[in-house]
Coordinates of C-alpha atoms in Angstrom, one line a residue:
Chain A
M78 CA -49.4 -22.0 9.8
L79 CA -45.9 -21.1 11.1
I80 CA -44.3 -23.2 8.4
E81 CA -45.9 -23.5 5.0
L82 CA -44.3 -25.5 2.0
E83 CA -45.9 -26.1 -1.2
S84 CA -44.5 -27.9 -4.1
V85 CA -41.0 -27.3 -2.8
T86 CA -38.3 -28.6 -5.0
K87 CA -34.6 -28.2 -4.3
I88 CA -32.1 -29.1 -7.1
Y89 CA -28.2 -28.9 -6.6
N90 CA -26.0 -28.1 -9.5
Q91 CA -29.1 -27.6 -11.7
G92 CA -28.4 -27.9 -15.5
R93 CA -24.9 -29.5 -14.9
P94 CA -23.9 -33.3 -15.2
N95 CA -23.7 -33.6 -11.4
E96 CA -27.3 -32.3 -10.9
V97 CA -29.2 -33.7 -7.8
R98 CA -32.8 -33.4 -6.9
A99 CA -32.8 -33.3 -3.2
L100 CA -36.3 -32.4 -2.6
D101 CA -39.2 -33.0 -5.0
A102 CA -42.7 -31.4 -4.8
I103 CA -42.8 -31.1 -1.0
D104 CA -46.0 -30.1 0.7
L105 CA -45.9 -29.5 4.3
R106 CA -47.6 -27.3 6.9
I107 CA -46.4 -27.2 10.6
G108 CA -48.5 -25.0 12.8
A109 CA -47.2 -23.0 15.9
E110 CA -46.3 -24.7 19.2
T111 CA -46.0 -28.4 17.9
M112 CA -43.0 -30.7 17.9
V113 CA -42.2 -32.6 14.8
C114 CA -39.7 -35.2 13.7
L115 CA -38.5 -35.5 10.1
R116 CA -37.5 -39.0 9.7
G117 CA -35.4 -40.5 7.1
A118 CA -32.2 -42.2 6.1
S119 CA -28.9 -40.6 5.3
G120 CA -29.3 -38.8 1.7
S121 CA -33.0 -38.7 2.0
G122 CA -33.3 -34.8 1.9
K123 CA -34.1 -34.1 5.5
S124 CA -31.2 -31.8 6.0
T125 CA -32.1 -30.2 2.9
L126 CA -35.6 -29.6 4.1
L127 CA -34.2 -28.4 7.4
S128 CA -32.0 -25.9 5.6
I129 CA -35.1 -24.6 3.8
I130 CA -37.2 -24.4 6.9
G131 CA -34.2 -22.7 8.5
C132 CA -34.1 -19.9 6.1
I133 CA -30.5 -21.0 4.9
F134 CA -31.4 -21.1 1.4
P135 CA -34.5 -20.6 -0.7
P136 CA -36.1 -23.5 -2.7
T137 CA -35.5 -24.0 -6.5
S138 CA -39.1 -23.8 -7.0
G139 CA -42.3 -24.0 -5.2
R140 CA -43.5 -21.7 -2.4
A141 CA -41.9 -21.6 1.0
A142 CA -43.3 -19.4 3.9
I143 CA -41.6 -19.4 7.5
A144 CA -43.0 -17.3 10.0
G145 CA -45.1 -15.3 7.5
R146 CA -42.0 -14.5 5.1
K147 CA -41.9 -15.9 1.7
L148 CA -38.5 -17.2 1.2
S149 CA -38.3 -17.4 -2.5
R150 CA -38.5 -13.6 -2.8
L151 CA -36.0 -13.0 -0.2
P152 CA -32.3 -12.3 -1.4
D153 CA -29.6 -13.9 0.9
R154 CA -29.1 -10.8 3.0
F155 CA -32.7 -10.8 4.1
L156 CA -32.9 -14.6 4.6
T157 CA -30.0 -14.1 7.1
L158 CA -31.8 -11.2 8.9
H159 CA -35.1 -13.4 8.9
R160 CA -33.1 -16.4 10.2
R161 CA -31.6 -14.3 13.0
R162 CA -34.9 -13.3 14.6
T163 CA -37.0 -16.6 13.6
I164 CA -34.9 -19.6 13.9
G165 CA -32.8 -21.3 16.6
F166 CA -30.4 -23.9 15.4
I167 CA -29.3 -27.1 17.3
F168 CA -26.6 -28.9 15.3
Q169 CA -25.5 -32.4 15.3
R170 CA -22.4 -32.7 17.8
F171 CA -23.6 -29.1 18.7
N172 CA -21.1 -27.5 16.9
L173 CA -19.7 -25.1 19.5
L174 CA -16.5 -23.1 19.1
P175 CA -14.2 -25.1 21.3
E176 CA -11.9 -22.4 22.1
L177 CA -14.5 -19.8 23.1
T178 CA -16.0 -19.7 26.6
V179 CA -19.3 -21.2 27.3
L180 CA -20.7 -17.7 27.7
D181 CA -19.3 -16.5 24.4
N182 CA -20.5 -19.6 22.5
I183 CA -24.1 -18.9 23.8
T184 CA -24.0 -15.2 23.0
L185 CA -22.5 -15.6 19.4
P186 CA -25.9 -14.9 17.7
L187 CA -26.5 -11.7 19.4
L188 CA -23.2 -10.1 18.1
P189 CA -24.3 -9.2 14.7
L190 CA -27.4 -7.7 16.2
G191 CA -25.3 -5.1 18.0
V192 CA -26.4 -6.1 21.5
G193 CA -24.0 -4.8 24.2
P194 CA -21.8 -6.9 26.4
A195 CA -23.9 -6.3 29.6
D196 CA -27.2 -7.2 27.9
R197 CA -25.5 -10.2 26.2
R198 CA -24.2 -11.5 29.6
A199 CA -27.6 -11.0 31.3
R200 CA -29.6 -12.8 28.8
A201 CA -27.0 -15.8 28.6
R202 CA -26.8 -16.0 32.4
E203 CA -30.6 -16.4 32.6
L204 CA -30.4 -19.2 30.1
M205 CA -27.5 -20.9 31.9
E206 CA -29.2 -20.8 35.2
R207 CA -32.2 -22.4 33.7
F208 CA -30.1 -25.2 32.2
G209 CA -27.9 -25.7 35.3
I210 CA -24.5 -24.5 33.5
I211 CA -24.1 -21.3 35.3
H212 CA -21.0 -22.7 36.9
R213 CA -19.2 -23.3 33.6
E214 CA -19.7 -19.7 32.4
N215 CA -16.1 -19.1 31.9
F216 CA -15.0 -22.5 31.0
R217 CA -13.9 -23.2 27.4
A218 CA -16.5 -25.4 25.4
A219 CA -13.5 -27.9 24.9
Q220 CA -13.4 -28.3 28.8
V221 CA -17.1 -29.0 29.6
S222 CA -18.9 -32.6 29.4
G223 CA -21.2 -33.8 26.8
G224 CA -24.4 -33.2 28.7
E225 CA -23.3 -29.6 29.3
L226 CA -22.3 -29.1 25.8
Q227 CA -25.8 -30.2 24.9
R228 CA -27.2 -27.6 27.1
V229 CA -24.9 -24.8 25.9
A230 CA -26.1 -25.5 22.4
I231 CA -29.7 -25.3 23.6
A232 CA -29.0 -22.1 25.3
R233 CA -27.3 -20.8 22.1
A234 CA -30.4 -21.6 20.1
L235 CA -32.7 -19.8 22.5
I236 CA -30.7 -16.7 23.1
N237 CA -32.6 -14.6 20.5
D238 CA -35.9 -16.1 21.7
P239 CA -36.9 -17.5 18.5
P240 CA -40.2 -19.0 17.8
I241 CA -38.8 -21.9 15.8
I242 CA -36.1 -24.4 17.0
L243 CA -34.4 -26.7 14.5
A244 CA -32.4 -29.5 15.6
D245 CA -30.3 -31.6 13.2
E246 CA -29.8 -35.1 14.3
P247 CA -29.1 -33.9 17.8
T248 CA -28.8 -37.3 19.5
A249 CA -26.6 -39.0 16.8
H250 CA -23.5 -38.8 19.0
L251 CA -25.2 -38.8 22.6
D252 CA -25.6 -41.9 24.7
S253 CA -29.1 -43.0 25.7
R254 CA -29.4 -41.1 28.9
L255 CA -28.3 -37.8 27.4
S256 CA -30.7 -38.4 24.4
H257 CA -33.6 -38.7 27.0
V258 CA -32.4 -35.5 28.6
F259 CA -32.3 -33.6 25.3
M260 CA -35.9 -34.8 24.3
D261 CA -37.1 -33.8 27.9
L262 CA -35.5 -30.3 27.5
M263 CA -37.3 -30.2 24.0
A264 CA -40.4 -31.0 25.5
E265 CA -40.1 -28.3 28.0
L266 CA -39.6 -25.7 25.2
R267 CA -42.4 -27.1 23.4
A268 CA -44.6 -26.6 26.5
A269 CA -43.1 -23.0 26.9
G270 CA -44.6 -22.0 23.3
K271 CA -41.8 -23.0 21.0
T272 CA -42.3 -25.0 17.5
I273 CA -39.8 -27.8 17.3
V274 CA -38.5 -29.5 14.3
I275 CA -36.0 -32.3 14.7
T276 CA -34.5 -34.4 12.0
S277 CA -33.6 -38.0 13.2
H278 CA -34.0 -41.5 12.6
D279 CA -33.1 -42.3 16.3
P280 CA -36.0 -44.3 17.8
L281 CA -35.3 -42.4 21.3
V282 CA -36.5 -39.2 19.3
T283 CA -39.1 -40.7 17.1
E284 CA -40.7 -42.8 19.8
H285 CA -40.7 -39.9 22.4
P286 CA -44.2 -38.9 23.6
A287 CA -43.4 -35.4 23.2
I288 CA -43.3 -35.9 19.5
E289 CA -46.7 -35.0 18.0
R290 CA -46.1 -35.9 14.3
I291 CA -43.5 -37.7 12.4
I292 CA -42.8 -37.0 8.7
D293 CA -41.0 -39.7 6.8
I294 CA -38.8 -38.7 4.0
R295 CA -37.6 -40.9 1.3
D296 CA -35.6 -39.8 -1.9
G297 CA -36.5 -36.3 -1.4
R298 CA -40.2 -37.0 -1.1
I299 CA -42.7 -37.0 2.0
H300 CA -44.2 -40.5 2.4
A301 CA -46.2 -40.1 5.4
A302 CA -47.1 -37.1 7.3
Chain B
M45 CA -26.0 3.4 17.3
Q46 CA -26.9 0.0 16.3
I47 CA -24.5 0.0 13.5
L48 CA -21.8 1.1 16.0
A49 CA -22.6 -1.4 18.6
R50 CA -22.5 -4.1 15.9
Q51 CA -19.1 -3.0 14.8
I52 CA -17.7 -2.9 18.4
N53 CA -19.1 -6.5 18.8
V54 CA -17.4 -7.4 15.5
L55 CA -14.0 -5.8 16.6
D56 CA -14.5 -7.7 20.0
Y57 CA -14.9 -11.0 18.2
A58 CA -11.9 -10.1 15.9
L59 CA -9.7 -9.6 18.9
S60 CA -11.0 -12.7 20.7
S61 CA -10.2 -14.6 17.3
L62 CA -6.6 -13.2 17.2
W63 CA -6.1 -14.1 20.7
R64 CA -7.2 -17.7 20.1
R65 CA -4.7 -18.2 17.2
R66 CA -2.3 -16.1 19.0
M67 CA 0.8 -18.1 18.0
K68 CA 0.1 -18.0 14.4
N69 CA -0.6 -14.3 14.6
L70 CA 2.3 -13.4 16.7
S71 CA 4.6 -15.1 14.0
V72 CA 2.9 -13.1 11.3
L73 CA 3.3 -9.9 13.3
L74 CA 7.0 -10.5 14.0
V75 CA 7.8 -11.0 10.2
F76 CA 5.6 -8.4 9.1
T77 CA 7.3 -6.0 11.6
A78 CA 10.6 -7.0 10.7
V79 CA 10.0 -6.2 7.0
I80 CA 8.4 -2.9 7.8
F81 CA 11.3 -2.1 10.0
L82 CA 13.9 -2.7 7.2
V83 CA 11.8 -0.8 4.5
A84 CA 11.2 2.1 7.0
S85 CA 14.9 2.0 8.1
F86 CA 16.1 2.3 4.3
Q87 CA 13.7 5.2 3.8
M88 CA 14.5 7.0 6.9
T89 CA 18.3 6.6 6.4
T90 CA 18.0 7.9 2.8
G91 CA 16.0 10.9 4.0
A92 CA 18.5 11.6 6.8
L93 CA 21.4 11.4 4.4
T94 CA 20.0 13.7 1.7
R95 CA 18.6 16.0 4.4
T96 CA 21.9 16.2 6.2
A97 CA 23.7 16.8 2.8
E98 CA 21.3 19.6 1.8
R99 CA 21.6 21.2 5.3
V100 CA 25.5 21.2 5.1
L101 CA 25.7 22.5 1.4
E102 CA 23.4 25.4 2.3
N103 CA 26.5 27.4 3.1
A104 CA 28.6 26.0 0.5
P105 CA 29.8 28.2 -2.4
Q106 CA 27.6 28.2 -5.3
I107 CA 30.5 27.7 -7.8
T108 CA 33.8 26.2 -6.7
L109 CA 36.9 26.7 -9.1
Q110 CA 40.0 24.7 -9.1
R111 CA 43.1 24.8 -11.2
M112 CA 44.2 21.8 -13.0
S113 CA 47.7 20.9 -14.2
A114 CA 48.6 17.4 -15.7
G115 CA 45.5 16.1 -14.3
R116 CA 46.4 17.3 -10.7
Q117 CA 45.1 20.2 -8.7
V118 CA 47.4 23.3 -8.2
D119 CA 47.3 26.7 -6.6
I120 CA 45.4 29.6 -8.2
P121 CA 47.1 32.7 -8.8
P122 CA 45.3 35.8 -7.9
E123 CA 44.9 37.0 -11.6
Y124 CA 42.3 34.3 -12.1
A125 CA 40.0 36.1 -9.8
A126 CA 40.8 39.3 -11.8
R127 CA 39.8 37.6 -15.0
L128 CA 36.4 36.2 -13.5
S129 CA 35.4 39.7 -12.7
S130 CA 34.6 40.3 -16.4
I131 CA 31.8 37.8 -16.2
Y132 CA 28.3 39.4 -15.8
G133 CA 26.4 38.0 -12.6
I134 CA 29.3 37.1 -10.4
S135 CA 28.7 38.9 -7.1
R136 CA 31.8 37.9 -5.2
I137 CA 35.0 35.7 -5.7
V138 CA 36.5 34.4 -2.4
P139 CA 39.6 32.4 -2.3
R140 CA 39.7 29.2 -0.2
V141 CA 42.4 26.8 1.0
W142 CA 41.4 23.3 1.2
G143 CA 43.8 20.6 2.0
Y144 CA 44.4 17.4 3.9
Y145 CA 46.5 16.8 6.9
F146 CA 47.7 13.2 8.0
D147 CA 47.8 12.9 11.8
E148 CA 50.5 10.4 12.5
V149 CA 49.7 9.7 16.1
T150 CA 45.9 8.8 15.4
G151 CA 46.3 7.8 11.9
A152 CA 43.5 10.1 10.9
N153 CA 43.2 12.1 7.7
L154 CA 41.9 15.7 8.7
T155 CA 40.4 18.1 6.3
V156 CA 41.8 21.5 6.7
M157 CA 39.8 24.4 5.3
G158 CA 41.1 28.1 5.4
L159 CA 38.5 30.5 5.0
A160 CA 38.3 34.3 4.5
T161 CA 35.0 34.6 6.3
D162 CA 34.8 38.7 6.0
R163 CA 34.7 38.1 2.4
M164 CA 32.0 35.3 2.2
P165 CA 28.3 36.2 1.7
M166 CA 26.6 35.2 4.9
G167 CA 29.9 34.7 6.4
D168 CA 28.4 36.2 9.7
Q169 CA 25.9 33.3 9.7
L170 CA 28.4 30.5 9.7
H171 CA 27.9 30.2 13.5
L172 CA 24.6 28.7 13.0
A173 CA 26.3 25.4 11.9
L174 CA 28.1 25.3 15.4
A175 CA 27.1 23.5 18.5
S176 CA 29.1 25.6 20.6
G177 CA 31.8 28.6 20.3
S178 CA 31.9 30.8 17.2
F179 CA 34.0 31.2 14.0
P180 CA 37.3 33.1 14.1
G181 CA 36.6 37.0 13.5
P182 CA 37.8 38.7 10.4
G183 CA 41.7 38.7 10.4
S184 CA 41.7 36.8 13.6
R185 CA 44.8 34.3 13.6
G186 CA 45.5 31.3 15.7
S187 CA 42.2 29.7 16.4
V188 CA 40.1 26.9 14.6
V189 CA 36.6 25.6 14.6
L190 CA 36.6 21.7 14.8
G191 CA 34.4 18.8 13.6
R192 CA 33.3 16.6 16.4
A193 CA 35.7 13.8 15.8
V194 CA 38.7 16.0 15.8
N195 CA 37.4 17.8 18.9
D196 CA 37.1 14.4 20.6
M197 CA 40.7 13.7 19.4
V198 CA 41.9 16.8 21.0
Q199 CA 40.0 16.4 24.2
A200 CA 41.2 12.9 24.6
R201 CA 44.9 14.2 24.6
G202 CA 43.9 16.5 27.4
S203 CA 44.6 19.5 25.5
H204 CA 42.9 22.6 24.6
L205 CA 45.1 23.5 21.5
L206 CA 45.4 21.6 18.2
S207 CA 48.9 21.3 17.1
L208 CA 49.6 20.7 13.6
F209 CA 53.1 20.3 11.8
R210 CA 54.1 22.5 9.0
N211 CA 55.9 20.9 5.9
D212 CA 59.2 21.8 7.6
L213 CA 58.1 20.0 10.9
S214 CA 57.8 23.1 12.6
M215 CA 54.7 23.2 14.7
A216 CA 51.5 25.4 14.5
S217 CA 48.9 25.5 17.6
F218 CA 45.6 26.7 17.5
E219 CA 43.0 27.5 20.1
I220 CA 39.8 25.8 19.7
S221 CA 37.1 28.5 19.2
G222 CA 34.1 26.3 18.2
V223 CA 32.6 22.9 17.4
F224 CA 30.4 21.9 14.7
A225 CA 26.8 20.6 15.3
D226 CA 26.4 16.8 15.0
A227 CA 23.7 17.7 12.4
T228 CA 26.4 18.5 9.9
D229 CA 28.6 15.6 11.0
I230 CA 28.4 14.1 7.3
L231 CA 30.7 16.8 6.0
T232 CA 32.3 18.3 9.2
R233 CA 33.4 15.4 11.4
D234 CA 37.0 15.5 10.2
L235 CA 37.0 19.2 9.4
V236 CA 39.4 21.8 10.9
V237 CA 38.4 25.3 9.8
M238 CA 40.8 28.1 10.3
N239 CA 41.7 31.6 8.8
I240 CA 43.0 31.4 5.3
D241 CA 46.2 33.0 6.1
D242 CA 46.9 30.3 9.0
A243 CA 45.9 27.6 6.3
R244 CA 48.4 29.1 3.9
D245 CA 51.1 29.3 6.5
L246 CA 50.2 25.6 7.4
F247 CA 50.6 24.2 4.0
R248 CA 53.3 26.8 2.8
I249 CA 51.2 28.2 0.1
R250 CA 52.3 31.6 -1.1
G251 CA 50.3 34.5 0.5
D252 CA 48.5 35.6 -2.5
R253 CA 47.4 32.1 -3.8
A254 CA 44.5 29.7 -2.9
T255 CA 43.7 26.2 -3.8
D256 CA 40.1 27.1 -4.7
L257 CA 38.0 30.0 -5.8
C258 CA 34.5 30.2 -4.4
V259 CA 32.2 32.1 -6.7
Y260 CA 28.9 33.6 -5.6
V261 CA 26.3 34.7 -8.1
T262 CA 23.6 37.2 -7.9
N263 CA 20.9 35.2 -9.4
P264 CA 21.0 31.5 -8.2
N265 CA 19.3 30.5 -11.5
E266 CA 22.2 31.4 -13.5
I267 CA 24.6 29.3 -11.7
N268 CA 24.9 26.7 -14.5
T269 CA 25.1 29.4 -17.2
I270 CA 28.0 31.4 -15.4
A271 CA 29.7 28.0 -14.6
R272 CA 29.8 27.4 -18.3
K273 CA 31.1 30.8 -18.9
I274 CA 33.9 30.2 -16.5
A275 CA 34.9 26.8 -17.9
D276 CA 35.1 28.6 -21.3
L277 CA 37.0 31.7 -20.0
L278 CA 39.5 29.5 -17.8
P279 CA 39.9 26.0 -19.6
D280 CA 42.4 24.9 -17.1
T281 CA 40.0 25.0 -14.5
R282 CA 37.4 22.3 -13.0
V283 CA 34.2 23.9 -12.2
V284 CA 32.0 22.3 -9.6
T285 CA 28.5 23.8 -8.8
R286 CA 26.6 23.4 -5.6
P287 CA 23.6 21.7 -7.4
Q288 CA 26.1 19.2 -8.9
I289 CA 27.4 18.3 -5.5
L290 CA 23.9 17.9 -4.2
K291 CA 22.9 15.8 -7.0
T292 CA 25.9 13.6 -6.7
Y293 CA 24.8 12.8 -3.1
R294 CA 21.2 12.3 -4.0
V295 CA 22.3 10.0 -6.9
V296 CA 24.6 8.0 -4.7
F297 CA 22.1 7.6 -1.7
G298 CA 19.2 7.2 -4.1
W299 CA 20.9 4.5 -6.1
R300 CA 21.8 2.5 -3.0
S301 CA 18.5 3.2 -1.2
G302 CA 16.8 2.2 -4.4
F303 CA 18.7 -1.1 -4.7
G304 CA 18.3 -2.1 -1.0
S305 CA 14.6 -0.9 -1.1
I306 CA 14.0 -3.2 -4.2
C307 CA 15.6 -6.2 -2.3
L308 CA 13.3 -5.5 0.8
L309 CA 10.0 -4.7 -1.3
T310 CA 10.7 -8.2 -2.8
A311 CA 10.6 -9.6 0.6
L312 CA 7.6 -7.6 1.4
T313 CA 5.9 -9.0 -1.8
A314 CA 6.7 -12.3 -1.0
F315 CA 5.3 -11.9 2.4
I316 CA 2.0 -10.5 1.1
I317 CA 1.8 -13.1 -1.4
L318 CA 2.2 -15.7 1.4
A319 CA -0.6 -13.8 3.2
W320 CA -2.9 -13.8 0.0
D321 CA -2.3 -17.7 -0.3
K322 CA -3.1 -18.3 3.3
A323 CA -6.1 -16.1 3.3
S324 CA -7.4 -17.8 0.2
G325 CA -7.3 -21.3 1.6
L326 CA -9.0 -21.9 4.8
S327 CA -8.5 -24.8 7.2
Q328 CA -11.4 -27.2 8.0
E329 CA -11.6 -25.5 11.4
E330 CA -12.0 -22.0 9.8
K331 CA -14.5 -23.1 7.3
R332 CA -16.5 -24.9 10.1
E333 CA -16.3 -21.5 12.1
I334 CA -17.6 -19.5 9.1
A335 CA -20.4 -22.2 8.5
I336 CA -21.5 -22.0 12.2
L337 CA -21.4 -18.2 12.3
K338 CA -23.6 -17.9 9.1
V339 CA -26.1 -20.3 10.3
L340 CA -26.3 -18.3 13.5
G341 CA -27.3 -15.3 11.6
W342 CA -24.0 -13.7 10.8
Q343 CA -23.8 -12.2 7.3
T344 CA -20.8 -12.3 4.8
A345 CA -20.3 -8.7 5.5
D346 CA -19.9 -9.5 9.2
I347 CA -17.3 -12.1 8.5
L348 CA -15.5 -9.9 6.2
A349 CA -15.6 -7.2 8.9
V350 CA -13.8 -9.6 11.4
R351 CA -11.2 -10.5 8.8
F352 CA -10.6 -6.7 8.1
W353 CA -10.3 -5.9 11.8
E354 CA -7.8 -8.8 12.2
S355 CA -5.7 -7.8 9.4
L356 CA -5.8 -4.0 10.3
L357 CA -4.7 -4.9 14.0
V358 CA -2.0 -7.1 12.7
S359 CA -0.8 -4.9 10.0
G360 CA -1.3 -1.6 12.1
I361 CA 0.6 -2.9 14.9
S362 CA 3.5 -4.2 12.8
F363 CA 3.5 -0.8 11.1
L364 CA 3.5 1.3 14.3
V365 CA 6.2 -1.0 15.9
G366 CA 8.3 -1.3 12.7
V367 CA 8.3 2.5 12.0
T368 CA 9.1 3.3 15.7
L369 CA 11.9 0.7 15.7
A370 CA 13.3 2.2 12.4
F371 CA 13.2 5.7 13.9
I372 CA 15.2 4.4 16.9
H373 CA 17.6 2.4 14.7
V374 CA 18.3 5.7 12.6
A375 CA 18.1 8.2 15.4
F376 CA 19.9 6.4 18.1
F377 CA 21.9 3.8 16.4
D378 CA 22.9 5.8 13.2
A379 CA 21.4 3.1 11.1
A380 CA 24.1 0.8 12.1
L381 CA 22.6 -2.2 9.9
F382 CA 22.6 -0.2 6.7
R383 CA 25.4 2.2 7.1
P384 CA 28.0 0.4 5.1
I385 CA 25.6 -0.2 2.3
M386 CA 24.2 3.3 2.4
V387 CA 27.2 5.6 3.0
G388 CA 30.1 3.2 1.5
W389 CA 33.3 3.0 2.9
S390 CA 35.1 4.6 0.2
V391 CA 33.0 7.8 -0.2
I392 CA 32.8 9.1 3.2
F393 CA 34.9 7.2 5.6
P394 CA 34.7 9.1 8.8
P395 CA 31.6 8.3 11.2
F396 CA 28.9 10.7 11.5
H397 CA 25.4 11.1 13.3
L398 CA 22.4 10.8 11.5
V399 CA 19.4 13.1 12.1
P400 CA 16.3 11.1 11.0
E401 CA 13.7 12.9 8.9
M402 CA 10.3 11.5 9.7
T403 CA 8.0 13.2 7.1
A404 CA 4.6 12.5 6.5
Q405 CA 5.3 11.7 3.1
V406 CA 7.7 8.9 4.1
V407 CA 5.3 7.5 6.8
L408 CA 2.4 7.5 4.1
L409 CA 4.8 5.9 1.6
I410 CA 5.5 3.1 4.0
F411 CA 2.0 2.6 5.0
C412 CA 0.9 2.5 1.3
L413 CA 3.7 -0.2 0.8
S414 CA 2.8 -2.4 3.6
V415 CA -0.5 -2.0 5.4
L416 CA -2.7 -1.5 2.3
P417 CA -1.2 -4.3 0.4
Y418 CA -1.6 -6.6 3.5
L419 CA -5.2 -5.7 3.9
A420 CA -5.8 -6.2 0.2
A421 CA -4.1 -9.4 0.2
T422 CA -6.0 -10.8 3.3
V423 CA -9.5 -9.1 2.8
I424 CA -10.3 -9.6 -0.8
P425 CA -9.7 -13.4 -0.9
A426 CA -11.7 -13.5 2.3
W427 CA -14.7 -12.4 0.1
H428 CA -14.5 -15.8 -1.5
T429 CA -13.9 -17.9 1.6
A430 CA -16.6 -16.2 3.5
S431 CA -19.1 -17.4 1.0
V432 CA -18.8 -20.9 2.7
P433 CA -22.3 -22.3 2.4
A434 CA -24.0 -22.1 5.9
D435 CA -25.6 -25.5 5.4
S436 CA -22.2 -27.0 5.5
A437 CA -22.5 -26.7 9.3
L438 CA -25.5 -29.0 9.3
S439 CA -25.4 -32.9 9.4
G440 CA -21.9 -32.9 10.8
A441 CA -20.2 -31.2 7.9

């Protein structure tokens, strides 16, 4: 299994009056080369679950192993190192830095790895050609269209060639045409061997034929898997 | 190699970040440069004034004796010198005439000094203080060495002679045999140096008398002891030592520099507090950027490194430009902004040229007072702000 969670609980502000139990005894196993959707309303705990799968923080209790690494035993520094190699993120609204060029946005994850400028450019150009945005290479992110932004975000998630792609509500601010385009691109990546986890409650995502499994989350618990 | 490549990438990102916020950074750079320029100018002006005074006073007598009567200075008869010879440790006593001459044409007050150079220790080295020409030889009459302002005044009249009126309005003319170097401007700019007999003749002082006695001692460590003995032996005299004169200059310049520096350091402190305040509170845009970078695999140390490089570049450029401008201000504009504060109109009226002292000590002091606090004020709070949780980039946060 690429993603294995066992009795995973996440409590924010533990022991304080504002304590919140975001995840409660989650058991989840996701194999390699699958495409999964985490479905749930706002505040259901799906983003917290995505953060644990994405090695952003470890669970409060329980066992989480991502790509063979047990998260609970990793200090923050090593979580980051593991995240660099293993996870590619696609955010809601894509979270690009608007003042940076398309090329610079795509290569951001490579900077802390010490990859030189020529290698960075070569890797980014390959992805830009693949997604048809090579002509926007030196445009600032603020200057490109929504559809192009989407592809820039996907290219950035793939620049490290990670085995897992996590997408957090990726279609929340897209029209139906761009949502379809996005899901088709995800299906291509899945076919190319990536494991994809998408959080969404958008029917365009949940009903997409490439989705192999839907996991419903309510009040921090999994209700159907 | 990977660590180096990573640091180069981080530096590259810091440069692009500076460029993205160029208006904000440019305003910080300008204010910081201005403050460093002012602090450095003060430090360099003080150094230049003190060093100039030290250089000029190298040839001054170790002890100067003036006779006082009714609180005013009067001529010293030759027997005073004879009485001093009884004090052990005095190597030489040289008479000197020192007076002031008011030039009605220009309205300038000239300082006239009559020397017996043949009797002065190191009298043969006085030419080292000159930019051109030489001192009048022993016993040579009718020639003078001029400070630069006096020489300019004579040249402006199209003359090669300095003509002065005696008390009885008869005229005495002197050939110009040399001009003092600009490094000695602080004391020589309005100075006319001539043979002591010429000075006696000009001021109508009796042939065996002087206005001052210059006392030289065998052991410089004994200057104060011997000065005390002189004061005891000749109670109607005023005894001034070279270290006292130097100390007076240092105190005057030091006090003024200290006062100015305190004002400027207050401004620098205010600026650094502002920088601290700015660094500790991030805008939403900056928080979002940090969160995105962290999710993308940047560590807190990488974000701190970006902030460090940004601050180092801003403060380093400000430091280099500020110090360079300060040097130009002191060297080429004679510290025009601070001159009235540092020199004081009542202390040394004539203008003089400053030769800036750019010692490693001064540069290091300014560096420690400006760049290091700025780095601390921007990087230390960044430690807190760089710990923005990475998950805040998720779900549209």
